[in-house]
Tab-separated table of C-alpha atoms in Angstrom:
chain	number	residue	atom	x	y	z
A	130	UNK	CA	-6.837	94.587	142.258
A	131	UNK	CA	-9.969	93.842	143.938
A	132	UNK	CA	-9.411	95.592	147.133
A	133	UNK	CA	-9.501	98.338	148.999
A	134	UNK	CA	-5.815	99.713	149.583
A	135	UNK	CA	-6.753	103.167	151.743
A	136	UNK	CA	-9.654	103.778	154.027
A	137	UNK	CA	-10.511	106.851	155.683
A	138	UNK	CA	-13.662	108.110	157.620
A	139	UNK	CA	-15.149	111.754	157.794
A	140	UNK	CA	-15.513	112.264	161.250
A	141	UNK	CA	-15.268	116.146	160.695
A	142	UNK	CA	-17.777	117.258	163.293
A	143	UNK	CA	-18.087	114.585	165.439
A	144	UNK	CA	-17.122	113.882	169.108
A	145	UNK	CA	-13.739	112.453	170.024
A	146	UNK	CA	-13.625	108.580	170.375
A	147	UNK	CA	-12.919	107.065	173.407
A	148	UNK	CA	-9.832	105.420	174.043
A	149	UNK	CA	-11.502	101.635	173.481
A	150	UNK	CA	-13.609	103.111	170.566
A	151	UNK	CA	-10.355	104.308	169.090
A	152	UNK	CA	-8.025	101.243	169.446
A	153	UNK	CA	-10.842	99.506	167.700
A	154	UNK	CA	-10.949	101.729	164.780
A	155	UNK	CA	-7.252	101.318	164.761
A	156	UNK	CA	-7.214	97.459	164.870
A	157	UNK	CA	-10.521	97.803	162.186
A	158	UNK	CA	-8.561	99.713	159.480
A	159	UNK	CA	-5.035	97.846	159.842
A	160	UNK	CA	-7.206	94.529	159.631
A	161	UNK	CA	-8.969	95.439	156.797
A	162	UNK	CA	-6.022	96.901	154.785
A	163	UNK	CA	-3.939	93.810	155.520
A	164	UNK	CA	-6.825	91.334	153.879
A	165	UNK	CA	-10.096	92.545	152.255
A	166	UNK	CA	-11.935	91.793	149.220
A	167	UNK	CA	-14.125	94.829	147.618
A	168	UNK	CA	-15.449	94.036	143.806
A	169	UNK	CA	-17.575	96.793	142.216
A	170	UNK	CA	-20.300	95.421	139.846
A	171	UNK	CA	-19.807	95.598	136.612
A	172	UNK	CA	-22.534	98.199	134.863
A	173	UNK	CA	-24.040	98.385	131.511
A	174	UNK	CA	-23.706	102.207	131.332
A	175	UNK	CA	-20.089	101.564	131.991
A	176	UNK	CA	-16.406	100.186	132.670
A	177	UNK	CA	-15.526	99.433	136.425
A	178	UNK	CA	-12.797	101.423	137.157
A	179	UNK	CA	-9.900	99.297	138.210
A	180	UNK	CA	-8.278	99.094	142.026
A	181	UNK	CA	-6.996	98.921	144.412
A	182	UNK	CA	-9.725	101.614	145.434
A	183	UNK	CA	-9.531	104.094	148.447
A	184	UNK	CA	-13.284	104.347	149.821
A	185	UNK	CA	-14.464	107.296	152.128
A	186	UNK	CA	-16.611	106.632	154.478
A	187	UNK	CA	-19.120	109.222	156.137
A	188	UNK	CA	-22.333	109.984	157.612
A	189	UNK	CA	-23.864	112.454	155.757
A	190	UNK	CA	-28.014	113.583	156.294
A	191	UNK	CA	-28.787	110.531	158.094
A	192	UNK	CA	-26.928	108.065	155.124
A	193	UNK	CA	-24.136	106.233	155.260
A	194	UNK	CA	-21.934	107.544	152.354
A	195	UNK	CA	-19.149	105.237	150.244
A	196	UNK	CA	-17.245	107.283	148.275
A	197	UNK	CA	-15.117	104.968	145.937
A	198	UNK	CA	-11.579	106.608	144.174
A	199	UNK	CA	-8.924	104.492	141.817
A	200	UNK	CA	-5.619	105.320	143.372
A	201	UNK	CA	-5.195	107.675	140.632
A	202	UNK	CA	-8.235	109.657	142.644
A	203	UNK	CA	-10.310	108.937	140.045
A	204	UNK	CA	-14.357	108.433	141.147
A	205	UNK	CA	-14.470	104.539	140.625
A	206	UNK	CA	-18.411	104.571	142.701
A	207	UNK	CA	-20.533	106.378	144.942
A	208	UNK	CA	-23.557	104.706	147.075
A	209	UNK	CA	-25.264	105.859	149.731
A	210	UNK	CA	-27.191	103.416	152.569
A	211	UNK	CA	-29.581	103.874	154.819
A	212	UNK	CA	-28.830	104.173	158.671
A	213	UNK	CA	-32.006	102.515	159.763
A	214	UNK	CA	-31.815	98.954	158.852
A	215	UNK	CA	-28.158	99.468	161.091
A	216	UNK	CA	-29.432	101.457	164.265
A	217	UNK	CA	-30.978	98.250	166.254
A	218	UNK	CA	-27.887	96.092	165.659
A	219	UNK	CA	-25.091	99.133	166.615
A	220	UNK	CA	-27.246	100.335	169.354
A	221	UNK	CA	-26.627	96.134	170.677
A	222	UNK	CA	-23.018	96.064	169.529
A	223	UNK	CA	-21.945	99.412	172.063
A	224	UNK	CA	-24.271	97.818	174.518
A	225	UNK	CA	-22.613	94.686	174.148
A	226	UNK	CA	-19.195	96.224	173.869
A	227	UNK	CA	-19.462	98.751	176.873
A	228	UNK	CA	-20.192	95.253	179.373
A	229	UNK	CA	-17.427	93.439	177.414
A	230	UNK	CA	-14.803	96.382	178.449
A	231	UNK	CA	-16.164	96.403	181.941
A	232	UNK	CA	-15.592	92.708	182.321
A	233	UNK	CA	-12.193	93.110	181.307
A	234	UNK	CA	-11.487	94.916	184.428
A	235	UNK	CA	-13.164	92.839	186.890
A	236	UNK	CA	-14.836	89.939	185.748
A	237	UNK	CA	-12.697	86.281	185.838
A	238	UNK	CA	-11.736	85.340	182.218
A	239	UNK	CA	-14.749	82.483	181.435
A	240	UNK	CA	-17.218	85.385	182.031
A	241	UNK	CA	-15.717	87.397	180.393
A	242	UNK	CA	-15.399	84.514	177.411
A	243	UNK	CA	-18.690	84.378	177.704
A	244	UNK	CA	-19.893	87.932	176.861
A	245	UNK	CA	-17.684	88.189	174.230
A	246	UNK	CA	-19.130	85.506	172.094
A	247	UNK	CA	-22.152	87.452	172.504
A	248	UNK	CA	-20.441	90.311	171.133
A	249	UNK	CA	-18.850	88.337	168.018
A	250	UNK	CA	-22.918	87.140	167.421
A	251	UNK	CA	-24.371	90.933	167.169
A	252	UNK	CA	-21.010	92.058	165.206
A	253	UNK	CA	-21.867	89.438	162.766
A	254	UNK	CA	-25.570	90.001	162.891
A	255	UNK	CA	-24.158	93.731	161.984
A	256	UNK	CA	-22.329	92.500	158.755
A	257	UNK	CA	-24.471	90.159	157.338
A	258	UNK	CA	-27.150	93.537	157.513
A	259	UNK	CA	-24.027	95.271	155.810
A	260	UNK	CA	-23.507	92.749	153.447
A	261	UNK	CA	-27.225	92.368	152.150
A	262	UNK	CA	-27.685	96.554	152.157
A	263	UNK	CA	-24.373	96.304	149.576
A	264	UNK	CA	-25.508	94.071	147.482
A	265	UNK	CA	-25.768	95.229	143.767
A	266	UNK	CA	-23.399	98.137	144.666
A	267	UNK	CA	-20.313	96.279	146.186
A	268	UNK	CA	-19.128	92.496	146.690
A	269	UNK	CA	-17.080	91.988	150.309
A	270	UNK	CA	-16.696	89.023	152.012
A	271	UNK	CA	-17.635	88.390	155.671
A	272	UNK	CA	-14.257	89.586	156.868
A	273	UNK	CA	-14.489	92.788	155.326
A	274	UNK	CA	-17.743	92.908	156.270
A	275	UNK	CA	-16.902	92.638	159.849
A	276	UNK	CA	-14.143	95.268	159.827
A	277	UNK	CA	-16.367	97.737	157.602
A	278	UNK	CA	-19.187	97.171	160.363
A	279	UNK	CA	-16.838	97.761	162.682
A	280	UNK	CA	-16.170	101.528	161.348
A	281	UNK	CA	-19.488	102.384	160.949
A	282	UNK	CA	-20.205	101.730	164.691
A	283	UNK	CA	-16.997	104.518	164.839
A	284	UNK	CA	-19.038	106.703	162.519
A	285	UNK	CA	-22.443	106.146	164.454
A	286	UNK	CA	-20.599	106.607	167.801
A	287	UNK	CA	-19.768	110.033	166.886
A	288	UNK	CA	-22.993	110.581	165.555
């Protein structure tokens, strides 16, 4: 009960996606409901509501926003993160991603093997920051990490 079971993301306001930004929201949120782990903390003020949770996630005055509901829409947790210690590492990962999608169209496959390594390096550069910015509010492991950085590049693409 540990998990996340819906995700959805407040892009009210933003710019559409492009198609490759979109696919890999889509692939992002089917990954991460298929396997994730998401354990809220237990607090001394009180109980930890149980899951499966449905989280919101959003961009909201320069924060990143998790907004944490039981299935019964009860408020299980809300934190809010910083953007900075995330703008260096997404501004790489599009960078990174933009000559990965290129290559796809024209590049032969072992170049194109090797920029996407280099793309797997910043994404997990990206969730170990997401990781350590979570820590004492939420416990996920790598591959939720991952798919969780992956949606806030979404979110920060828009933005």
């Amino acid at each position: 009960m540990t998990r996340i079971s819906q995700i959805d993301l407040d892009d009210s306001g933003l710019p559409p996606p492009t198609p490759e930004i979109e696919q890999e929201r889509k692939v992002a949120i089917y990954d991460l409901l298929e396997d994730n782990t998401f354990v809220l903390p237990v607090r001394e003020d009180r109980p930890v509501p149980d899951g499966p949770y449905h989280v919101n996630l959003a961009i909201r005055d320069k924060r990143l926003v998790f907004d944490v509901a039981t299935e019964a829409a009860e408020k299980a947790a809300e934190f809010h993160l910083s953007l900075g210690p995330f703008r260096q590492v997404v501004k790489d990962y599009f960078q990174i991603c933009e000559s990965y999608f290129d290559a796809v169209k024209k590049l032969p496959p072992s170049q194109i093997e090797t920029i996407d390594m280099a793309r797997r390096g910043i994404h997990n550069e990206g969730s170990r920051v997401l990781q350590e910015r979570l820590e004492g509010k939420v416990e996920v492991d790598t591959d939720t990490a991952r798919r969780l950085f992956t949606l806030i590049c979404v979110l920060h693409f828009g933005g």
